[in-house]
PDB file of C-alpha atoms in Angstrom:
ATOM      1  CA  MET F  13     -60.623-114.041-112.119  1.00 94.00           C
ATOM      2  CA  ARG F  14     -60.759-111.478-114.817  1.00 95.00           C
ATOM      3  CA  GLY F  15     -59.051-109.283-116.871  1.00 96.00           C
ATOM      4  CA  GLU F  16     -56.338-110.071-119.675  1.00 97.00           C
ATOM      5  CA  TYR F  17     -52.976-111.594-119.200  1.00 97.00           C
ATOM      6  CA  LEU F  18     -49.889-111.363-121.464  1.00 96.00           C
ATOM      7  CA  VAL F  19     -48.065-114.779-120.639  1.00 96.00           C
ATOM      8  CA  THR F  20     -44.393-114.963-121.695  1.00 95.00           C
ATOM      9  CA  VAL F  21     -42.643-118.067-121.432  1.00 95.00           C
ATOM     10  CA  ALA F  22     -38.721-118.496-122.625  1.00 93.00           C
ATOM     11  CA  ASN F  23     -35.498-120.595-122.528  1.00 92.00           C
ATOM     12  CA  ASN F  24     -32.621-120.032-124.136  1.00 89.00           C
ATOM     13  CA  ARG F  25     -33.675-121.500-127.412  1.00 88.00           C
ATOM     14  CA  VAL F  26     -37.139-120.090-127.609  1.00 90.00           C
ATOM     15  CA  LYS F  27     -39.677-117.573-126.412  1.00 92.00           C
ATOM     16  CA  PHE F  28     -43.187-117.688-126.428  1.00 92.00           C
ATOM     17  CA  LYS F  29     -45.853-114.741-125.767  1.00 93.00           C
ATOM     18  CA  LEU F  30     -49.696-115.223-125.542  1.00 93.00           C
ATOM     19  CA  ASN F  31     -52.247-112.704-124.560  1.00 95.00           C
ATOM     20  CA  ILE F  32     -55.075-114.300-122.749  1.00 96.00           C
ATOM     21  CA  ARG F  33     -58.321-112.411-122.789  1.00 95.00           C
ATOM     22  CA  ARG F  34     -60.839-115.076-121.555  1.00 96.00           C
ATOM     23  CA  ASN F  35     -61.355-117.917-118.915  1.00 96.00           C
ATOM     24  CA  LEU F  36     -61.388-120.426-122.401  1.00 97.00           C
ATOM     25  CA  THR F  37     -58.487-119.962-124.819  1.00 97.00           C
ATOM     26  CA  ILE F  38     -57.659-122.906-127.696  1.00 97.00           C
ATOM     27  CA  LEU F  39     -54.597-123.610-129.152  1.00 95.00           C
ATOM     28  CA  GLN F  40     -54.604-125.472-132.289  1.00 90.00           C
ATOM     29  CA  GLY F  41     -52.346-126.179-135.264  1.00 73.00           C
ATOM     30  CA  ASN F  42     -50.244-128.789-136.782  1.00 70.00           C
ATOM     31  CA  SER F  43     -47.376-131.044-135.229  1.00 69.00           C
ATOM     32  CA  ALA F  44     -43.777-129.289-134.780  1.00 64.00           C
ATOM     33  CA  THR F  45     -45.285-125.901-134.017  1.00 71.00           C
ATOM     34  CA  GLY F  46     -44.608-125.326-130.462  1.00 82.00           C
ATOM     35  CA  LYS F  47     -47.857-126.253-128.374  1.00 88.00           C
ATOM     36  CA  THR F  48     -46.221-129.100-126.508  1.00 89.00           C
ATOM     37  CA  THR F  49     -42.983-127.476-126.192  1.00 91.00           C
ATOM     38  CA  LEU F  50     -44.855-124.414-124.568  1.00 94.00           C
ATOM     39  CA  LEU F  51     -46.478-126.768-121.726  1.00 95.00           C
ATOM     40  CA  GLU F  52     -43.134-128.693-121.053  1.00 94.00           C
ATOM     41  CA  LEU F  53     -41.592-125.442-120.329  1.00 96.00           C
ATOM     42  CA  ILE F  54     -44.478-124.172-118.037  1.00 96.00           C
ATOM     43  CA  ASP F  55     -44.414-127.541-116.286  1.00 95.00           C
ATOM     44  CA  GLN F  56     -40.458-127.328-116.030  1.00 96.00           C
ATOM     45  CA  PHE F  57     -40.978-124.003-114.443  1.00 96.00           C
ATOM     46  CA  ASP F  58     -43.318-125.022-112.027  1.00 93.00           C
ATOM     47  CA  GLN F  59     -41.719-127.789-110.820  1.00 92.00           C
ATOM     48  CA  LEU F  60     -38.240-126.214-110.684  1.00 94.00           C
ATOM     49  CA  GLY F  61     -38.573-122.522-110.492  1.00 93.00           C
ATOM     50  CA  PRO F  62     -35.536-120.698-112.183  1.00 92.00           C
ATOM     51  CA  ASP F  63     -33.666-123.568-111.654  1.00 94.00           C
ATOM     52  CA  SER F  64     -35.053-125.427-114.735  1.00 94.00           C
ATOM     53  CA  GLY F  65     -33.542-122.454-116.990  1.00 94.00           C
ATOM     54  CA  VAL F  66     -37.336-121.395-118.088  1.00 95.00           C
ATOM     55  CA  SER F  67     -38.743-118.340-117.120  1.00 95.00           C
ATOM     56  CA  VAL F  68     -42.331-117.777-116.861  1.00 96.00           C
ATOM     57  CA  VAL F  69     -43.567-114.044-116.798  1.00 96.00           C
ATOM     58  CA  CYS F  70     -47.572-113.302-116.045  1.00 97.00           C
ATOM     59  CA  ASP F  71     -49.605-111.571-113.339  1.00 97.00           C
ATOM     60  CA  ALA F  72     -51.082-114.840-112.567  1.00 97.00           C
ATOM     61  CA  PRO F  73     -49.652-118.018-111.765  1.00 97.00           C
ATOM     62  CA  CYS F  74     -49.314-120.719-114.619  1.00 97.00           C
ATOM     63  CA  HIS F  75     -49.816-124.396-114.103  1.00 97.00           C
ATOM     64  CA  VAL F  76     -50.104-127.395-116.512  1.00 97.00           C
ATOM     65  CA  LEU F  77     -53.027-129.860-115.551  1.00 97.00           C
ATOM     66  CA  SER F  78     -52.460-133.668-116.399  1.00 95.00           C
ATOM     67  CA  GLY F  79     -52.462-137.042-115.142  1.00 93.00           C
ATOM     68  CA  ARG F  80     -54.987-139.338-113.417  1.00 93.00           C
ATOM     69  CA  ASN F  81     -54.957-137.274-110.450  1.00 95.00           C
ATOM     70  CA  TRP F  82     -56.493-134.044-112.547  1.00 96.00           C
ATOM     71  CA  LYS F  83     -59.366-133.750-110.134  1.00 96.00           C
ATOM     72  CA  ARG F  84     -57.537-133.248-107.111  1.00 96.00           C
ATOM     73  CA  ASP F  85     -54.793-131.458-108.277  1.00 96.00           C
ATOM     74  CA  LEU F  86     -57.532-128.970-109.793  1.00 97.00           C
ATOM     75  CA  LYS F  87     -58.997-128.214-106.662  1.00 95.00           C
ATOM     76  CA  GLU F  88     -55.402-126.918-105.287  1.00 95.00           C
ATOM     77  CA  ILE F  89     -55.446-124.566-108.225  1.00 97.00           C
ATOM     78  CA  SER F  90     -57.395-121.027-107.783  1.00 96.00           C
ATOM     79  CA  SER F  91     -57.003-117.535-110.193  1.00 96.00           C
ATOM     80  CA  SER F  92     -54.455-119.180-112.100  1.00 97.00           C
ATOM     81  CA  ILE F  93     -53.772-119.771-116.035  1.00 98.00           C
ATOM     82  CA  VAL F  94     -54.071-123.431-116.428  1.00 98.00           C
ATOM     83  CA  PHE F  95     -52.657-125.356-119.424  1.00 97.00           C
ATOM     84  CA  ILE F  96     -53.626-128.677-120.606  1.00 97.00           C
ATOM     85  CA  ASP F  97     -52.410-130.893-123.653  1.00 94.00           C
ATOM     86  CA  GLU F  98     -54.271-132.654-125.996  1.00 91.00           C
ATOM     87  CA  ASP F  99     -53.058-136.066-124.822  1.00 91.00           C
ATOM     88  CA  SER F 100     -55.171-135.281-121.288  1.00 94.00           C
ATOM     89  CA  ALA F 101     -58.126-137.361-122.401  1.00 94.00           C
ATOM     90  CA  PHE F 102     -60.201-135.715-119.185  1.00 96.00           C
ATOM     91  CA  MET F 103     -60.211-132.467-121.227  1.00 96.00           C
ATOM     92  CA  ARG F 104     -62.660-133.624-123.274  1.00 95.00           C
ATOM     93  CA  SER F 105     -65.228-134.921-120.764  1.00 96.00           C
ATOM     94  CA  HIS F 106     -68.437-133.372-119.025  1.00 96.00           C
ATOM     95  CA  GLU F 107     -66.595-133.941-116.026  1.00 97.00           C
ATOM     96  CA  PHE F 108     -63.859-131.711-116.680  1.00 97.00           C
ATOM     97  CA  ALA F 109     -66.315-128.980-117.961  1.00 97.00           C
ATOM     98  CA  HIS F 110     -67.846-129.074-114.977  1.00 97.00           C
ATOM     99  CA  ALA F 111     -65.011-128.438-112.852  1.00 97.00           C
ATOM    100  CA  ALA F 112     -63.655-125.806-115.119  1.00 97.00           C
ATOM    101  CA  ARG F 113     -67.126-124.103-114.540  1.00 96.00           C
ATOM    102  CA  GLU F 114     -66.959-123.929-110.698  1.00 95.00           C
ATOM    103  CA  SER F 115     -63.587-122.780-110.811  1.00 96.00           C
ATOM    104  CA  ASP F 116     -62.023-119.181-110.590  1.00 95.00           C
ATOM    105  CA  ASN F 117     -59.160-120.137-113.068  1.00 97.00           C
ATOM    106  CA  TYR F 118     -58.722-119.151-116.739  1.00 98.00           C
ATOM    107  CA  TYR F 119     -57.597-122.365-118.983  1.00 98.00           C
ATOM    108  CA  VAL F 120     -55.565-122.908-122.437  1.00 97.00           C
ATOM    109  CA  LEU F 121     -56.528-125.985-124.026  1.00 97.00           C
ATOM    110  CA  VAL F 122     -54.279-127.528-126.764  1.00 95.00           C
ATOM    111  CA  ALA F 123     -56.674-129.472-128.981  1.00 92.00           C
ATOM    112  CA  ARG F 124     -56.734-130.182-132.468  1.00 88.00           C
ATOM    113  CA  GLU F 125     -60.558-131.157-132.359  1.00 90.00           C
ATOM    114  CA  SER F 126     -63.675-129.422-131.224  1.00 93.00           C
ATOM    115  CA  LEU F 127     -64.322-129.384-127.526  1.00 96.00           C
ATOM    116  CA  PRO F 128     -68.345-129.295-127.837  1.00 95.00           C
ATOM    117  CA  GLN F 129     -68.841-129.635-124.004  1.00 96.00           C
ATOM    118  CA  LEU F 130     -67.239-126.007-123.773  1.00 96.00           C
ATOM    119  CA  PRO F 131     -68.281-122.719-124.550  1.00 96.00           C
ATOM    120  CA  TYR F 132     -65.420-120.963-125.972  1.00 96.00           C
ATOM    121  CA  SER F 133     -65.353-118.252-128.339  1.00 97.00           C
ATOM    122  CA  VAL F 134     -64.396-117.907-132.200  1.00 96.00           C
ATOM    123  CA  ASP F 135     -62.197-115.390-131.366  1.00 95.00           C
ATOM    124  CA  GLU F 136     -60.275-117.353-128.702  1.00 96.00           C
ATOM    125  CA  ILE F 137     -59.026-120.138-131.371  1.00 96.00           C
ATOM    126  CA  TYR F 138     -55.352-119.694-132.005  1.00 94.00           C
ATOM    127  CA  GLY F 139     -52.539-121.280-133.694  1.00 91.00           C
ATOM    128  CA  LEU F 140     -48.569-120.456-132.864  1.00 88.00           C
ATOM    129  CA  LYS F 141     -45.784-119.189-135.391  1.00 86.00           C
ATOM    130  CA  ASN F 142     -42.836-118.270-135.497  1.00 79.00           C
ATOM    131  CA  THR F 143     -42.289-114.673-136.032  1.00 69.00           C
ATOM    132  CA  ASN F 144     -38.720-114.284-136.237  1.00 58.00           C
ATOM    133  CA  ARG F 145     -35.369-115.339-135.317  1.00 57.00           C
ATOM    134  CA  ALA F 146     -32.391-114.096-133.773  1.00 50.00           C
ATOM    135  CA  THR F 147     -29.171-113.432-135.880  1.00 48.00           C
ATOM    136  CA  THR F 148     -27.559-116.545-137.510  1.00 50.00           C
ATOM    137  CA  LYS F 149     -24.185-115.568-137.545  1.00 52.00           C
ATOM    138  CA  TYR F 150     -23.839-117.732-134.388  1.00 49.00           C
ATOM    139  CA  PRO F 151     -26.887-120.589-135.139  1.00 49.00           C
ATOM    140  CA  VAL F 152     -25.677-121.929-131.699  1.00 50.00           C
ATOM    141  CA  TYR F 153     -26.830-118.901-129.868  1.00 51.00           C
ATOM    142  CA  SER F 154     -30.314-118.638-132.183  1.00 59.00           C
ATOM    143  CA  ARG F 155     -33.853-117.932-130.163  1.00 62.00           C
ATOM    144  CA  ILE F 156     -37.004-118.656-131.901  1.00 79.00           C
ATOM    145  CA  TYR F 157     -39.762-116.270-131.478  1.00 79.00           C
ATOM    146  CA  THR F 158     -43.258-117.774-131.249  1.00 83.00           C
ATOM    147  CA  SER F 159     -46.431-115.872-130.872  1.00 84.00           C
ATOM    148  CA  THR F 160     -50.120-116.639-131.661  1.00 88.00           C
ATOM    149  CA  TYR F 161     -52.700-115.757-134.399  1.00 90.00           C
ATOM    150  CA  ARG F 162     -56.021-116.164-134.752  1.00 92.00           C
ATOM    151  CA  ILE F 163     -57.005-119.034-136.719  1.00 92.00           C
ATOM    152  CA  TYR F 164     -60.768-117.510-137.792  1.00 92.00           C
ATOM    153  CA  GLY F 165     -59.659-113.751-138.811  1.00 81.00           C
ATOM    154  CA  GLU F 166     -61.841-111.016-139.232  1.00 82.00           C
ATOM    155  CA  GLN F 167     -65.179-111.023-140.797  1.00 82.00           C
ATOM    156  CA  SER F 168     -65.947-109.402-143.952  1.00 83.00           C
ATOM    157  CA  PHE F 169     -69.273-109.303-145.634  1.00 88.00           C
ATOM    158  CA  SER F 170     -70.317-108.625-149.499  1.00 86.00           C
ATOM    159  CA  GLY F 171     -73.921-107.245-148.792  1.00 88.00           C
ATOM    160  CA  GLN F 172     -75.117-109.582-151.249  1.00 91.00           C
ATOM    161  CA  ARG F 173     -79.022-110.403-150.522  1.00 94.00           C
ATOM    162  CA  PRO F 174     -78.865-114.105-148.735  1.00 95.00           C
ATOM    163  CA  GLU F 175     -81.535-116.574-149.877  1.00 96.00           C
ATOM    164  CA  LEU F 176     -81.919-117.672-146.612  1.00 97.00           C
ATOM    165  CA  VAL F 177     -81.142-116.544-142.991  1.00 97.00           C
ATOM    166  CA  ILE F 178     -80.297-119.267-140.316  1.00 97.00           C
ATOM    167  CA  VAL F 179     -80.338-118.247-136.943  1.00 97.00           C
ATOM    168  CA  GLU F 180     -79.026-120.056-134.290  1.00 94.00           C
ATOM    169  CA  ASP F 181     -81.347-120.871-131.607  1.00 89.00           C
ATOM    170  CA  SER F 182     -85.392-119.387-131.127  1.00 87.00           C
ATOM    171  CA  ASN F 183     -85.067-116.954-128.308  1.00 91.00           C
ATOM    172  CA  SER F 184     -84.831-112.889-128.786  1.00 95.00           C
ATOM    173  CA  GLY F 185     -82.425-112.935-131.306  1.00 95.00           C
ATOM    174  CA  TYR F 186     -84.316-115.208-133.625  1.00 96.00           C
ATOM    175  CA  GLU F 187     -87.299-112.914-132.941  1.00 96.00           C
ATOM    176  CA  PHE F 188     -85.349-109.782-133.939  1.00 96.00           C
ATOM    177  CA  PHE F 189     -83.780-111.184-136.944  1.00 96.00           C
ATOM    178  CA  SER F 190     -86.840-113.100-138.296  1.00 96.00           C
ATOM    179  CA  ALA F 191     -88.667-109.436-138.114  1.00 95.00           C
ATOM    180  CA  LEU F 192     -85.792-107.942-139.961  1.00 95.00           C
ATOM    181  CA  CYS F 193     -85.988-110.539-142.672  1.00 95.00           C
ATOM    182  CA  LEU F 194     -89.652-110.356-142.961  1.00 94.00           C
ATOM    183  CA  LYS F 195     -89.192-106.693-143.483  1.00 93.00           C
ATOM    184  CA  SER F 196     -86.738-107.539-146.052  1.00 92.00           C
ATOM    185  CA  GLY F 197     -88.555-110.399-147.918  1.00 95.00           C
ATOM    186  CA  ILE F 198     -86.099-112.989-146.816  1.00 95.00           C
ATOM    187  CA  PRO F 199     -86.723-116.329-145.215  1.00 96.00           C
ATOM    188  CA  CYS F 200     -85.596-117.032-141.758  1.00 96.00           C
ATOM    189  CA  VAL F 201     -85.604-119.953-139.647  1.00 97.00           C
ATOM    190  CA  SER F 202     -83.844-121.058-136.614  1.00 96.00           C
ATOM    191  CA  ALA F 203     -81.692-123.989-136.249  1.00 96.00           C
ATOM    192  CA  LYS F 204     -82.899-124.460-132.621  1.00 95.00           C
ATOM    193  CA  GLY F 205     -79.187-124.439-131.275  1.00 94.00           C
ATOM    194  CA  LYS F 206     -75.725-124.049-132.496  1.00 95.00           C
ATOM    195  CA  SER F 207     -74.879-127.803-132.955  1.00 95.00           C
ATOM    196  CA  ASN F 208     -77.861-127.946-135.652  1.00 96.00           C
ATOM    197  CA  ILE F 209     -76.352-125.164-138.100  1.00 97.00           C
ATOM    198  CA  TYR F 210     -74.537-127.624-140.052  1.00 96.00           C
ATOM    199  CA  SER F 211     -77.247-130.047-140.582  1.00 96.00           C
ATOM    200  CA  THR F 212     -79.523-126.780-141.225  1.00 97.00           C
ATOM    201  CA  ILE F 213     -77.121-125.452-144.112  1.00 96.00           C
ATOM    202  CA  LEU F 214     -76.895-128.928-145.537  1.00 95.00           C
ATOM    203  CA  ALA F 215     -80.769-129.761-145.396  1.00 95.00           C
ATOM    204  CA  SER F 216     -81.429-126.479-147.460  1.00 95.00           C
ATOM    205  CA  ASN F 217     -81.601-126.039-151.228  1.00 93.00           C
ATOM    206  CA  ALA F 218     -80.694-122.595-151.258  1.00 94.00           C
ATOM    207  CA  THR F 219     -77.563-121.380-152.827  1.00 92.00           C
ATOM    208  CA  SER F 220     -76.756-118.429-150.621  1.00 95.00           C
ATOM    209  CA  PHE F 221     -77.072-118.309-146.862  1.00 96.00           C
ATOM    210  CA  LEU F 222     -76.442-115.907-143.658  1.00 97.00           C
ATOM    211  CA  VAL F 223     -75.664-117.501-140.350  1.00 97.00           C
ATOM    212  CA  ILE F 224     -76.205-115.640-137.367  1.00 97.00           C
ATOM    213  CA  ALA F 225     -74.865-117.062-134.072  1.00 97.00           C
ATOM    214  CA  ASP F 226     -73.262-116.371-130.757  1.00 96.00           C
ATOM    215  CA  GLY F 227     -69.626-115.661-131.394  1.00 96.00           C
ATOM    216  CA  ALA F 228     -68.947-115.744-127.734  1.00 96.00           C
ATOM    217  CA  ALA F 229     -69.922-119.581-127.749  1.00 95.00           C
ATOM    218  CA  PHE F 230     -69.700-120.590-131.332  1.00 96.00           C
ATOM    219  CA  GLY F 231     -66.170-121.821-130.994  1.00 96.00           C
ATOM    220  CA  PRO F 232     -66.808-125.848-130.949  1.00 96.00           C
ATOM    221  CA  GLU F 233     -69.163-125.752-134.280  1.00 96.00           C
ATOM    222  CA  MET F 234     -66.670-123.348-136.030  1.00 95.00           C
ATOM    223  CA  GLU F 235     -64.442-126.183-137.654  1.00 94.00           C
ATOM    224  CA  ALA F 236     -67.209-127.513-139.194  1.00 95.00           C
ATOM    225  CA  VAL F 237     -69.590-125.116-140.329  1.00 95.00           C
ATOM    226  CA  TYR F 238     -66.510-122.871-141.710  1.00 93.00           C
ATOM    227  CA  ALA F 239     -65.469-126.032-144.096  1.00 93.00           C
ATOM    228  CA  LEU F 240     -68.914-125.727-145.744  1.00 94.00           C
ATOM    229  CA  THR F 241     -67.682-122.206-146.687  1.00 90.00           C
ATOM    230  CA  ARG F 242     -65.422-123.727-148.972  1.00 89.00           C
ATOM    231  CA  LEU F 243     -68.478-125.484-150.507  1.00 90.00           C
ATOM    232  CA  LYS F 244     -71.622-123.213-150.339  1.00 92.00           C
ATOM    233  CA  ASN F 245     -71.905-119.513-150.432  1.00 93.00           C
ATOM    234  CA  ILE F 246     -72.062-118.699-146.780  1.00 95.00           C
ATOM    235  CA  GLU F 247     -71.496-115.560-144.708  1.00 95.00           C
ATOM    236  CA  LEU F 248     -70.920-116.027-141.056  1.00 96.00           C
ATOM    237  CA  PHE F 249     -72.027-113.046-138.805  1.00 96.00           C
ATOM    238  CA  LEU F 250     -70.799-114.160-134.892  1.00 96.00           C
ATOM    239  CA  PRO F 251     -71.110-111.369-132.822  1.00 96.00           C
ATOM    240  CA  GLU F 252     -70.610-111.984-128.957  1.00 96.00           C
ATOM    241  CA  SER F 253     -73.938-112.071-128.771  1.00 96.00           C
ATOM    242  CA  PHE F 254     -77.416-110.672-129.393  1.00 96.00           C
ATOM    243  CA  GLU F 255     -77.492-108.902-126.132  1.00 97.00           C
ATOM    244  CA  TRP F 256     -74.085-107.767-126.814  1.00 97.00           C
ATOM    245  CA  LEU F 257     -75.633-105.985-130.005  1.00 96.00           C
ATOM    246  CA  VAL F 258     -78.219-104.220-128.125  1.00 97.00           C
ATOM    247  CA  LEU F 259     -75.970-103.021-125.645  1.00 96.00           C
ATOM    248  CA  SER F 260     -73.697-101.617-128.449  1.00 95.00           C
ATOM    249  CA  SER F 261     -76.291 -99.460-130.234  1.00 94.00           C
ATOM    250  CA  GLY F 262     -76.009 -96.490-128.255  1.00 91.00           C
ATOM    251  CA  LEU F 263     -79.620 -97.229-126.273  1.00 93.00           C
ATOM    252  CA  PHE F 264     -77.742 -96.631-123.006  1.00 89.00           C
ATOM    253  CA  ALA F 265     -74.765 -94.456-123.900  1.00 78.00           C
ATOM    254  CA  ASP F 266     -73.682 -94.078-120.424  1.00 86.00           C
ATOM    255  CA  THR F 267     -69.590 -93.898-119.635  1.00 90.00           C
ATOM    256  CA  GLU F 268     -69.595 -97.116-117.646  1.00 90.00           C
ATOM    257  CA  MET F 269     -70.970 -98.858-120.443  1.00 91.00           C
ATOM    258  CA  ARG F 270     -68.832 -97.994-123.116  1.00 91.00           C
ATOM    259  CA  LYS F 271     -66.182 -98.616-120.753  1.00 94.00           C
ATOM    260  CA  MET F 272     -67.385-102.109-120.466  1.00 95.00           C
ATOM    261  CA  LEU F 273     -67.819-102.622-124.288  1.00 95.00           C
ATOM    262  CA  ARG F 274     -64.370-101.499-124.895  1.00 94.00           C
ATOM    263  CA  HIS F 275     -62.801-103.834-122.442  1.00 96.00           C
ATOM    264  CA  PRO F 276     -65.153-106.271-121.385  1.00 96.00           C
ATOM    265  CA  ALA F 277     -62.232-108.797-119.843  1.00 96.00           C
ATOM    266  CA  ASP F 278     -61.859-106.251-117.047  1.00 96.00           C
ATOM    267  CA  PHE F 279     -65.923-106.428-115.690  1.00 97.00           C
ATOM    268  CA  ILE F 280     -66.443-110.416-116.556  1.00 97.00           C
ATOM    269  CA  ASP F 281     -65.634-112.416-113.377  1.00 96.00           C
ATOM    270  CA  SER F 282     -64.825-116.117-114.741  1.00 94.00           C
ATOM    271  CA  GLU F 283     -66.202-117.732-111.651  1.00 94.00           C
ATOM    272  CA  ARG F 284     -69.347-116.382-112.224  1.00 95.00           C
ATOM    273  CA  PHE F 285     -69.671-116.143-115.940  1.00 96.00           C
ATOM    274  CA  PHE F 286     -68.497-119.063-117.803  1.00 95.00           C
ATOM    275  CA  SER F 287     -68.933-117.608-121.042  1.00 94.00           C
ATOM    276  CA  TRP F 288     -69.132-113.929-121.900  1.00 96.00           C
ATOM    277  CA  GLU F 289     -72.380-114.610-123.727  1.00 95.00           C
ATOM    278  CA  SER F 290     -73.891-115.497-120.617  1.00 95.00           C
ATOM    279  CA  PHE F 291     -72.435-112.271-118.866  1.00 97.00           C
ATOM    280  CA  PHE F 292     -73.748-109.895-121.727  1.00 97.00           C
ATOM    281  CA  THR F 293     -77.346-111.382-121.202  1.00 96.00           C
ATOM    282  CA  ASP F 294     -77.099-110.627-117.292  1.00 96.00           C
ATOM    283  CA  ALA F 295     -75.915-107.028-117.904  1.00 96.00           C
ATOM    284  CA  LEU F 296     -78.689-106.342-120.374  1.00 96.00           C
ATOM    285  CA  ILE F 297     -81.141-107.845-118.037  1.00 97.00           C
ATOM    286  CA  GLN F 298     -79.793-105.671-114.977  1.00 96.00           C
ATOM    287  CA  LYS F 299     -79.682-102.567-117.149  1.00 95.00           C
ATOM    288  CA  THR F 300     -83.355-102.604-118.869  1.00 96.00           C
ATOM    289  CA  LYS F 301     -84.778-103.797-115.456  1.00 95.00           C
ATOM    290  CA  ASP F 302     -88.173-102.151-114.543  1.00 95.00           C
ATOM    291  CA  THR F 303     -87.515 -99.881-117.531  1.00 95.00           C
ATOM    292  CA  TYR F 304     -89.977-100.453-120.975  1.00 96.00           C
ATOM    293  CA  LEU F 305     -87.269-101.997-122.438  1.00 96.00           C
ATOM    294  CA  ALA F 306     -86.816-104.772-119.916  1.00 97.00           C
ATOM    295  CA  TYR F 307     -85.308-107.570-121.592  1.00 96.00           C
ATOM    296  CA  ARG F 308     -86.240-111.152-121.625  1.00 93.00           C
ATOM    297  CA  LYS F 309     -84.049-114.097-123.347  1.00 92.00           C
ATOM    298  CA  LYS F 310     -86.432-116.342-123.799  1.00 92.00           C
ATOM    299  CA  GLU F 311     -89.151-113.775-125.400  1.00 93.00           C
ATOM    300  CA  LEU F 312     -88.428-110.512-127.172  1.00 96.00           C
ATOM    301  CA  ASN F 313     -89.962-107.352-125.500  1.00 96.00           C
ATOM    302  CA  ARG F 314     -91.966-105.754-128.395  1.00 96.00           C
ATOM    303  CA  GLU F 315     -90.412-102.381-127.677  1.00 96.00           C
ATOM    304  CA  TYR F 316     -87.188-103.740-129.348  1.00 96.00           C
ATOM    305  CA  LEU F 317     -89.296-104.161-132.642  1.00 96.00           C
ATOM    306  CA  LYS F 318     -90.299-100.464-132.630  1.00 95.00           C
ATOM    307  CA  GLU F 319     -88.880 -97.975-134.851  1.00 95.00           C
ATOM    308  CA  ARG F 320     -86.271 -96.304-132.219  1.00 95.00           C
ATOM    309  CA  ALA F 321     -84.761 -99.451-130.608  1.00 95.00           C
ATOM    310  CA  ALA F 322     -84.809-101.228-133.628  1.00 95.00           C
ATOM    311  CA  SER F 323     -83.247 -98.687-136.001  1.00 95.00           C
ATOM    312  CA  ALA F 324     -80.541 -98.243-133.339  1.00 95.00           C
ATOM    313  CA  ILE F 325     -79.914-102.050-133.150  1.00 96.00           C
ATOM    314  CA  GLU F 326     -79.803-102.242-136.824  1.00 94.00           C
ATOM    315  CA  ALA F 327     -77.281 -99.324-137.225  1.00 93.00           C
ATOM    316  CA  THR F 328     -74.737-101.849-135.339  1.00 93.00           C
ATOM    317  CA  LEU F 329     -75.148-104.632-137.881  1.00 94.00           C
ATOM    318  CA  PRO F 330     -72.342-104.579-141.213  1.00 93.00           C
ATOM    319  CA  SER F 331     -73.735-104.725-144.591  1.00 93.00           C
ATOM    320  CA  LEU F 332     -75.471-108.197-144.554  1.00 93.00           C
ATOM    321  CA  GLY F 333     -77.982-107.887-147.511  1.00 90.00           C
ATOM    322  CA  PHE F 334     -81.022-107.288-145.843  1.00 89.00           C
ATOM    323  CA  ASN F 335     -81.456-103.944-147.992  1.00 82.00           C
ATOM    324  CA  ALA F 336     -79.840-105.494-151.069  1.00 70.00           C
ATOM    325  CA  SER F 337     -82.105-106.031-154.104  1.00 62.00           C
TER     326      SER F 337
END
């Protein structure tokens, strides 16, 4: 399954609109914002169709998964958008993560707490908001309109020089940013995994941080790390992945590449790639195969540290403070 989907769910009292861009979407937020109502309406339509008084409009089938027989039921669902409420404990299990990874569905998960077993994007964590209400002249006929908003909005950067740069892993991305930091005289460390970023910040005596991580799979860590930004001077640079940065650098400026970078959802098969991070890694490996820029995830090809490639990649970066005095 690939592509973006607009899901519209309505009855005579409420109307929801959701844009689903990836195979994993998280709905968070306080009680009474409409998350449970949304799933109830989808389930009613799934069971009774138009007789339910609910309309569900989407180019893909929509289903609610729940109960002790979820594994059996999931095997019968294909190329669909599957909604799961936070009351379903199985959603937090590795067994569900494995089943979802092996399927060709998209999933919308209602979860106030993080789901560390799933690689979801920081850009696909949403809340629900009431955007407007129909005329109140006749209140009994009023309809509430509900849409989504991103909980973690656009990133902004001060351009100030950080005291410490923390990179998520110790692979090629770390090697590139470590070299960039060395040139700028800024200490750079690897957290050796996204789940260690929080503790790496707490263990440091630095007063200002730049954290670089793969946004395509950083969603489970975001709440905890973002909370630290209220206590410490931390800027978060969360591109899709290092491989996405390389592909976006203009080193491979062909028409198909530009189309893919503009609309990645149209190219990413959710059954083959459980996260966009793995897709961009595969795309870069295939694009550079048998060339002088042949990419390896575990060890950075030295060509990426030479002037032409390094300058192209660096030019894609926002003002992160590497050149600040």
